[in-house]
Short mmCIF file of C-alpha atoms in Angstrom, two decimals:
data_model
loop_
_atom_site.label_atom_id
_atom_site.label_comp_id
_atom_site.label_asym_id
_atom_site.label_seq_id
_atom_site.Cartn_x
_atom_site.Cartn_y
_atom_site.Cartn_z
CA MET A 14 107.55 82.36 94.10
CA ALA A 15 107.64 80.44 90.99
CA ALA A 16 111.67 79.95 89.75
CA ALA A 17 113.08 78.66 86.71
CA HIS A 18 116.39 76.97 88.01
CA GLN A 19 116.39 75.61 91.37
CA GLY A 20 120.41 76.68 92.51
CA VAL A 21 121.94 79.58 91.84
CA PRO A 22 125.50 78.48 90.10
CA THR A 23 128.99 80.06 89.99
CA PRO A 24 129.84 83.08 87.48
CA GLY A 25 130.17 81.43 83.88
CA ASP A 26 128.21 78.66 84.75
CA ASN A 27 124.78 77.76 83.19
CA THR A 28 123.86 74.79 84.83
CA THR A 29 122.07 73.85 88.20
CA SER A 30 123.66 72.00 91.14
CA ASP A 31 121.88 70.21 94.11
CA GLU A 32 120.78 72.12 97.61
CA GLY A 33 124.22 71.08 99.24
CA SER A 34 126.18 73.26 95.91
CA SER A 35 123.77 75.64 95.44
CA LEU A 36 124.82 78.09 98.11
CA GLU A 37 128.71 77.99 97.17
CA PRO A 38 128.59 80.55 95.50
CA LEU A 39 127.39 82.87 97.60
CA ARG A 40 129.77 81.60 100.77
CA GLN A 41 132.57 82.65 98.94
CA GLY A 42 133.84 86.41 100.28
CA GLN A 43 131.20 86.11 102.74
CA PRO A 44 132.09 87.47 106.05
CA ALA A 45 132.49 85.40 109.25
CA ASP A 46 129.68 86.27 110.48
CA ILE A 47 127.25 86.23 108.13
CA SER A 48 125.05 84.17 110.89
CA HIS A 49 124.80 87.10 113.03
CA GLU A 50 122.65 90.52 112.25
CA SER A 51 124.02 93.20 110.31
CA THR A 52 125.33 95.91 112.74
CA SER A 53 124.15 98.20 109.53
CA GLN A 54 120.93 98.80 109.15
CA ALA A 55 119.53 99.16 105.27
CA LYS A 56 119.20 102.35 104.24
CA LYS A 57 115.58 102.85 103.07
CA LEU A 58 115.36 106.70 100.73
CA THR A 59 116.16 104.20 97.58
CA GLN A 60 113.50 101.68 98.18
CA TYR A 61 111.20 104.89 98.80
CA MET A 62 112.29 106.11 95.46
CA ALA A 63 112.42 103.23 93.42
CA THR A 64 108.66 102.56 94.68
CA LEU A 65 107.31 105.99 94.07
CA PHE A 66 108.98 106.00 90.17
CA VAL A 67 107.49 102.55 89.72
CA THR A 68 103.85 104.02 90.84
CA LEU A 69 103.67 106.38 88.52
CA GLY A 70 102.08 103.43 86.87
CA ALA A 71 99.72 103.49 89.03
CA MET A 72 99.19 107.13 88.94
CA ALA A 73 98.73 106.64 84.75
CA VAL A 74 95.74 103.79 85.71
CA GLY A 75 94.33 106.65 88.05
CA THR A 76 94.53 109.21 84.84
CA VAL A 77 93.08 106.33 82.47
CA LEU A 78 90.47 105.39 84.87
CA ALA A 79 89.61 109.04 85.53
CA TRP A 80 89.76 110.66 82.29
CA THR A 81 86.06 110.00 81.13
CA SER A 82 84.46 111.70 83.92
CA PRO A 83 85.67 115.30 82.80
CA THR A 84 85.88 114.65 78.95
CA LEU A 85 82.25 112.77 78.02
CA PRO A 86 80.10 115.56 79.35
CA GLU A 87 82.62 117.73 77.03
CA LEU A 88 82.21 115.24 73.91
CA GLN A 89 78.39 115.31 74.71
CA SER A 90 77.84 118.70 74.58
CA ALA A 91 76.38 120.94 71.73
CA ASN A 92 79.51 122.49 70.86
CA SER A 93 81.75 119.14 71.00
CA THR A 94 84.82 119.11 68.05
CA LEU A 95 83.88 114.90 68.15
CA PRO A 96 80.21 114.58 69.38
CA ILE A 97 79.61 111.42 70.45
CA THR A 98 76.47 109.45 71.78
CA PRO A 99 75.35 108.23 75.14
CA GLU A 100 75.87 104.85 74.22
CA GLU A 101 79.61 105.40 72.75
CA GLY A 102 80.02 107.09 75.97
CA SER A 103 79.61 103.94 77.84
CA TRP A 104 81.67 102.07 75.40
CA ILE A 105 84.59 104.54 76.33
CA SER A 106 84.46 103.74 79.49
CA SER A 107 84.49 100.11 79.53
CA LEU A 108 86.25 99.47 76.91
CA VAL A 109 89.03 100.24 79.68
CA ALA A 110 88.05 96.91 81.69
CA VAL A 111 88.13 95.19 78.64
CA GLY A 112 91.37 95.46 78.00
CA ALA A 113 92.41 95.07 81.37
CA ILE A 114 91.63 91.61 81.40
CA VAL A 115 93.53 90.99 78.29
CA GLY A 116 96.33 92.98 80.21
CA ALA A 117 96.42 91.17 83.58
CA VAL A 118 96.33 87.63 82.06
CA PRO A 119 99.62 87.33 80.61
CA ALA A 120 101.31 90.04 82.76
CA GLY A 121 103.00 87.12 85.02
CA TYR A 122 104.48 85.31 82.69
CA PHE A 123 105.94 88.56 80.97
CA ALA A 124 107.37 89.40 84.28
CA GLU A 125 108.86 86.35 84.80
CA ARG A 126 110.40 85.43 81.28
CA PHE A 127 111.92 89.09 80.31
CA GLY A 128 112.28 90.94 84.25
CA ARG A 129 109.81 92.98 85.81
CA LYS A 130 111.88 95.97 85.08
CA LEU A 131 111.74 95.80 81.69
CA VAL A 132 108.22 94.72 81.04
CA ILE A 133 107.43 97.71 83.10
CA LEU A 134 109.24 100.02 81.20
CA ALA A 135 107.68 98.52 77.90
CA LEU A 136 104.36 98.96 79.53
CA SER A 137 104.75 103.00 79.37
CA ALA A 138 104.65 102.46 75.68
CA PRO A 139 100.91 101.54 75.62
CA PHE A 140 100.02 104.19 78.16
CA LEU A 141 101.29 106.90 75.85
CA LEU A 142 100.58 105.99 73.04
CA SER A 143 96.54 105.80 74.07
CA TRP A 144 96.84 109.34 74.76
CA VAL A 145 98.37 110.43 71.57
CA LEU A 146 95.73 108.59 69.59
CA ILE A 147 93.03 110.45 72.02
CA VAL A 148 94.65 113.68 71.50
CA ALA A 149 94.50 113.18 67.46
CA ALA A 150 91.59 111.61 67.29
CA ASN A 151 88.65 112.76 64.82
CA SER A 152 86.50 109.50 65.24
CA VAL A 153 84.56 107.56 67.79
CA VAL A 154 86.75 104.02 66.58
CA LEU A 155 89.74 105.51 67.54
CA LEU A 156 88.47 106.26 71.13
CA TYR A 157 87.43 103.27 71.42
CA LEU A 158 91.08 101.46 70.55
CA ALA A 159 92.81 104.17 72.80
CA ARG A 160 90.53 103.07 75.46
CA PHE A 161 90.95 99.32 74.97
CA ILE A 162 95.12 99.80 74.79
CA ALA A 163 94.92 101.97 77.93
CA GLY A 164 93.21 99.31 79.64
CA ILE A 165 95.89 96.96 78.69
CA ALA A 166 98.60 98.61 80.27
CA THR A 167 95.90 98.94 83.13
CA GLY A 168 95.64 95.48 83.83
CA ALA A 169 99.37 94.84 82.81
CA VAL A 170 101.24 97.36 85.63
CA SER A 171 98.47 96.23 88.14
CA VAL A 172 100.01 92.68 88.30
CA VAL A 173 103.67 93.73 87.44
CA ALA A 174 104.51 96.92 89.62
CA PRO A 175 103.23 95.33 93.19
CA MET A 176 104.93 91.98 92.50
CA PHE A 177 108.26 94.78 91.82
CA ILE A 178 107.53 96.50 95.67
CA GLY A 179 107.13 93.42 96.99
CA GLU A 180 110.65 92.10 95.54
CA ILE A 181 112.67 95.01 96.62
CA ALA A 182 110.85 96.43 100.08
CA GLU A 183 112.71 94.69 103.09
CA SER A 184 110.15 93.66 105.69
CA SER A 185 110.33 96.25 107.88
CA ILE A 186 108.70 98.96 105.65
CA ARG A 187 107.15 96.36 103.40
CA GLY A 188 103.64 97.21 104.21
CA ALA A 189 104.61 100.95 103.57
CA LEU A 190 105.45 100.62 100.26
CA GLY A 191 103.28 98.48 99.46
CA SER A 192 100.73 100.58 99.98
CA PHE A 193 102.09 103.38 97.61
CA PHE A 194 100.35 101.71 94.41
CA GLN A 195 96.63 102.87 95.50
CA VAL A 196 98.02 105.97 96.98
CA MET A 197 99.38 107.01 93.88
CA LEU A 198 95.95 105.58 91.66
CA THR A 199 94.15 108.09 93.57
CA VAL A 200 96.71 110.86 92.88
CA GLY A 201 96.08 110.07 89.42
CA ILE A 202 92.32 110.15 89.53
CA LEU A 203 92.69 113.48 91.41
CA TYR A 204 95.48 114.75 89.10
CA THR A 205 93.15 114.50 85.88
CA TYR A 206 90.00 115.61 87.96
CA ILE A 207 91.74 118.85 88.53
CA ILE A 208 93.38 119.28 85.18
CA GLY A 209 89.95 118.40 83.74
CA ALA A 210 88.45 121.32 85.41
CA VAL A 211 90.97 124.05 84.44
CA ALA A 212 92.11 122.50 81.02
CA GLY A 213 90.22 121.36 78.02
CA TYR A 214 90.30 117.87 75.90
CA THR A 215 93.69 118.17 74.42
CA TRP A 216 95.16 119.38 77.19
CA LEU A 217 93.88 116.68 79.57
CA GLY A 218 95.19 114.12 76.98
CA THR A 219 98.53 115.90 76.49
CA LEU A 220 99.25 116.07 80.31
CA SER A 221 97.99 112.84 81.06
CA GLY A 222 100.31 111.76 78.46
CA ALA A 223 103.50 113.03 80.31
CA ILE A 224 102.95 110.59 83.25
CA PRO A 225 104.12 107.62 81.29
CA VAL A 226 106.80 109.45 79.91
CA ALA A 227 107.98 110.42 83.51
CA LEU A 228 107.44 106.76 84.38
CA PHE A 229 109.87 105.39 81.78
CA ILE A 230 112.45 108.08 82.48
CA THR A 231 112.71 107.36 86.48
CA PHE A 232 112.21 103.94 86.32
CA SER A 233 114.58 102.99 83.90
CA ARG A 234 117.25 104.36 86.33
CA VAL A 235 116.47 101.54 89.35
CA PRO A 236 117.81 98.62 88.83
CA GLU A 237 115.99 94.87 88.34
CA SER A 238 114.64 93.13 91.51
CA PRO A 239 117.06 91.20 93.41
CA THR A 240 114.86 88.01 93.93
CA TYR A 241 114.24 87.66 89.85
CA LEU A 242 117.82 88.48 89.26
CA MET A 243 118.54 85.08 91.90
CA LYS A 244 115.85 83.52 89.92
CA LYS A 245 117.73 83.88 86.80
CA CYS A 246 121.29 82.45 88.81
CA ARG A 247 122.21 87.01 88.17
CA THR A 248 123.94 86.03 91.47
CA GLU A 249 126.50 89.40 90.40
CA ASP A 250 123.74 91.33 89.29
CA ALA A 251 121.20 90.44 92.38
CA LYS A 252 124.62 91.61 94.74
CA LYS A 253 124.33 94.92 92.94
CA SER A 254 120.82 94.88 93.14
CA LEU A 255 120.36 94.46 97.31
CA LYS A 256 123.44 97.24 97.21
CA PHE A 257 121.33 100.09 96.25
CA TYR A 258 118.74 99.12 97.78
CA ARG A 259 119.86 98.53 101.06
CA GLY A 260 123.21 100.34 100.65
CA SER A 261 126.62 99.30 100.34
CA SER A 262 127.15 98.75 104.30
CA TYR A 263 124.34 96.51 104.49
CA ASN A 264 125.35 93.03 105.38
CA PHE A 265 123.13 91.49 102.60
CA TRP A 266 124.90 87.95 102.74
CA LYS A 267 122.39 86.65 104.85
CA GLU A 268 119.30 87.91 102.54
CA LEU A 269 121.13 86.44 99.25
CA GLN A 270 121.22 82.93 100.75
CA GLU A 271 117.36 83.59 102.45
CA LEU A 272 116.29 84.32 98.63
CA GLU A 273 118.46 81.39 96.93
CA LYS A 274 116.61 78.79 99.45
CA ASP A 275 113.13 80.28 99.14
CA ILE A 276 113.76 79.64 95.44
CA SER A 277 115.13 76.37 95.70
CA GLU A 278 112.28 75.18 97.86
CA SER A 279 109.85 76.59 95.41
CA THR A 280 111.10 75.11 92.70
CA GLN A 281 111.02 71.77 94.45
CA GLU A 282 107.25 72.19 95.76
CA LYS A 283 105.63 73.74 92.49
CA ALA A 284 101.89 75.20 93.90
CA SER A 285 98.95 74.48 91.72
CA ILE A 286 95.37 75.82 91.91
CA LYS A 287 94.28 72.51 94.08
CA ASP A 288 96.39 74.30 96.67
CA LEU A 289 93.81 76.83 97.01
CA VAL A 290 91.16 74.26 98.35
CA SER A 291 93.62 71.85 100.18
CA SER A 292 93.15 72.83 103.64
CA ARG A 293 90.77 74.89 105.42
CA GLY A 294 93.16 77.64 105.89
CA THR A 295 93.86 78.06 102.35
CA LYS A 296 90.10 77.67 101.85
CA LYS A 297 89.46 80.77 104.04
CA ALA A 298 91.94 82.83 102.68
CA LEU A 299 90.80 82.09 99.30
CA VAL A 300 87.28 83.03 100.42
CA ILE A 301 88.11 86.38 101.99
CA SER A 302 90.74 87.47 99.49
CA LEU A 303 87.89 87.08 96.72
CA GLY A 304 85.25 88.74 99.04
CA LEU A 305 86.88 91.79 99.36
CA MET A 306 87.79 91.94 95.63
CA VAL A 307 84.41 90.98 94.82
CA PHE A 308 82.73 93.45 97.52
CA GLN A 309 85.37 96.27 96.23
CA GLN A 310 84.46 95.82 92.33
CA LEU A 311 80.27 95.80 93.20
CA SER A 312 80.19 99.11 95.25
CA GLY A 313 80.57 100.46 91.70
CA ILE A 314 83.41 102.81 92.96
CA ASN A 315 84.40 102.37 89.09
CA ALA A 316 81.11 104.04 88.01
CA VAL A 317 81.49 106.72 90.47
CA ILE A 318 85.33 107.55 88.76
CA PHE A 319 84.39 107.10 85.49
CA TYR A 320 80.99 109.14 85.67
CA SER A 321 81.48 111.64 88.84
CA VAL A 322 80.70 114.62 87.30
CA ASP A 323 77.64 113.45 85.16
CA ILE A 324 76.51 111.78 88.86
CA PHE A 325 76.74 115.35 90.32
CA ASP A 326 75.35 117.41 87.32
CA ALA A 327 72.13 114.55 87.82
CA ALA A 328 72.05 114.87 90.88
CA GLY A 329 71.56 118.79 90.47
CA SER A 330 74.11 119.82 92.69
CA THR A 331 74.56 123.72 93.80
CA LEU A 332 78.29 123.02 93.52
CA ASP A 333 79.85 123.16 90.23
CA PRO A 334 80.19 119.24 89.06
CA LYS A 335 83.69 119.49 88.32
CA VAL A 336 84.15 120.88 91.60
CA SER A 337 82.87 117.93 93.10
CA ALA A 338 84.40 115.51 91.59
CA ILE A 339 87.82 117.44 92.53
CA ILE A 340 86.05 116.42 96.01
CA VAL A 341 85.69 112.85 95.84
CA GLY A 342 88.97 112.78 94.56
CA VAL A 343 90.23 114.58 97.53
CA VAL A 344 88.47 112.05 100.01
CA GLN A 345 89.98 109.32 98.13
CA VAL A 346 93.30 110.54 98.12
CA VAL A 347 93.28 111.40 102.22
CA VAL A 348 91.26 108.28 102.66
CA VAL A 349 93.25 105.68 101.00
CA ILE A 350 97.14 107.18 103.02
CA SER A 351 94.80 107.03 106.36
CA SER A 352 93.98 103.53 105.92
CA THR A 353 97.52 102.90 105.44
CA LEU A 354 99.22 104.27 108.19
CA THR A 355 96.40 102.65 110.44
CA PRO A 356 98.59 98.70 109.76
CA ASN A 357 101.56 100.04 110.13
CA GLU A 358 100.52 101.21 113.80
CA ASP A 359 98.22 98.95 115.59
CA TYR A 360 99.11 95.57 113.80
CA LEU A 361 102.21 95.43 111.96
CA THR A 362 103.77 95.13 115.61
CA PRO A 363 107.54 92.66 116.20
CA GLY A 364 106.18 89.02 116.83
CA ALA A 365 102.76 89.73 115.09
CA LEU A 366 104.68 89.22 111.83
CA PRO A 367 105.47 86.22 109.31
CA TRP A 368 108.91 87.69 109.00
CA SER A 369 109.68 88.82 112.94
CA GLU A 370 111.78 86.20 115.17
CA ASP A 371 108.78 85.01 116.91
CA PHE A 372 107.49 83.63 114.48
CA PRO A 373 107.56 80.17 113.16
CA GLN A 374 110.00 80.00 110.15
CA ASP A 375 108.47 77.44 107.74
CA THR A 376 108.13 77.18 104.20
CA CYS A 377 104.64 78.93 104.56
CA SER A 378 105.44 81.72 105.93
CA LYS A 379 108.69 82.55 104.09
CA GLY A 380 106.00 82.26 100.90
CA ILE A 381 104.16 85.25 102.43
CA VAL A 382 107.32 87.31 102.84
CA ALA A 383 108.29 86.41 99.54
#
């Protein structure tokens, strides 16, 4: 976890201090029994609600990815008000991926510079702009521009939203909250398939544009992540953020101190790309992570999402191709939800996790938790 400052200064002091004094602001006013576990458990409803709000961004991503499935056949039909060729249709689909690369690369920097919340709120603008351009488009060039802009927002929100979720979630439900992003993405795909089956081009774009509006309205009501606030030495704001996400009766002092300590350690031990291949363990982790991502992308799932209606139409399905696409969307939602339940029950058990009491609390494990 990268950090701009090593310690947490006293209110009104913008300078950093050494590790011995960096915890001093947290010690002031803290309960005497801070070393003991809090008798009051953190409330989880606000964490679930905040995660639901931020993953409206994932739902917006799903609508972007699935939009071409019901729309391209309509645009390529004989009575289209904006006729396009198959080659132009392929560009309309693929420009989202190009934009996603452009958006994903600087997203982490902007999230560290301006905050997770501000960046996510700002991303509702390009999402909405892309749908406005699509609804108003009178040429294929505007469709190209709209899809590229949507791709930028897609790549950026796919980086920043999971970051925010990981930082607000307490350890006991971090896995469950982390799964919300993929669940809501598939919900967005299904939403688009259903609307596309019953509504035309204009209504599909209009109703898709309602998702980023809902993202902005709901997500603006939740505070910034406590981790980011601690990195920026905004200790009082971090306390308020933890109170919001954990409840006013929760003993947040210990968590604040752990956050400060992790930030201090990460500042002293700067990570580099070389660290990815510095040991056998990191090499294995790199190969597994990249292998899973490559397998996912080369499986062709994006092509199926982009062209599901065309695929079923070309296959000569006896079902309406749009109905077949809806079935694919339903299966995706069900399978993703089912897969997220399995680890929580079978693998994520006490004693098996980096944040359990029986797991050695070294720097590596703290990095995983953070």
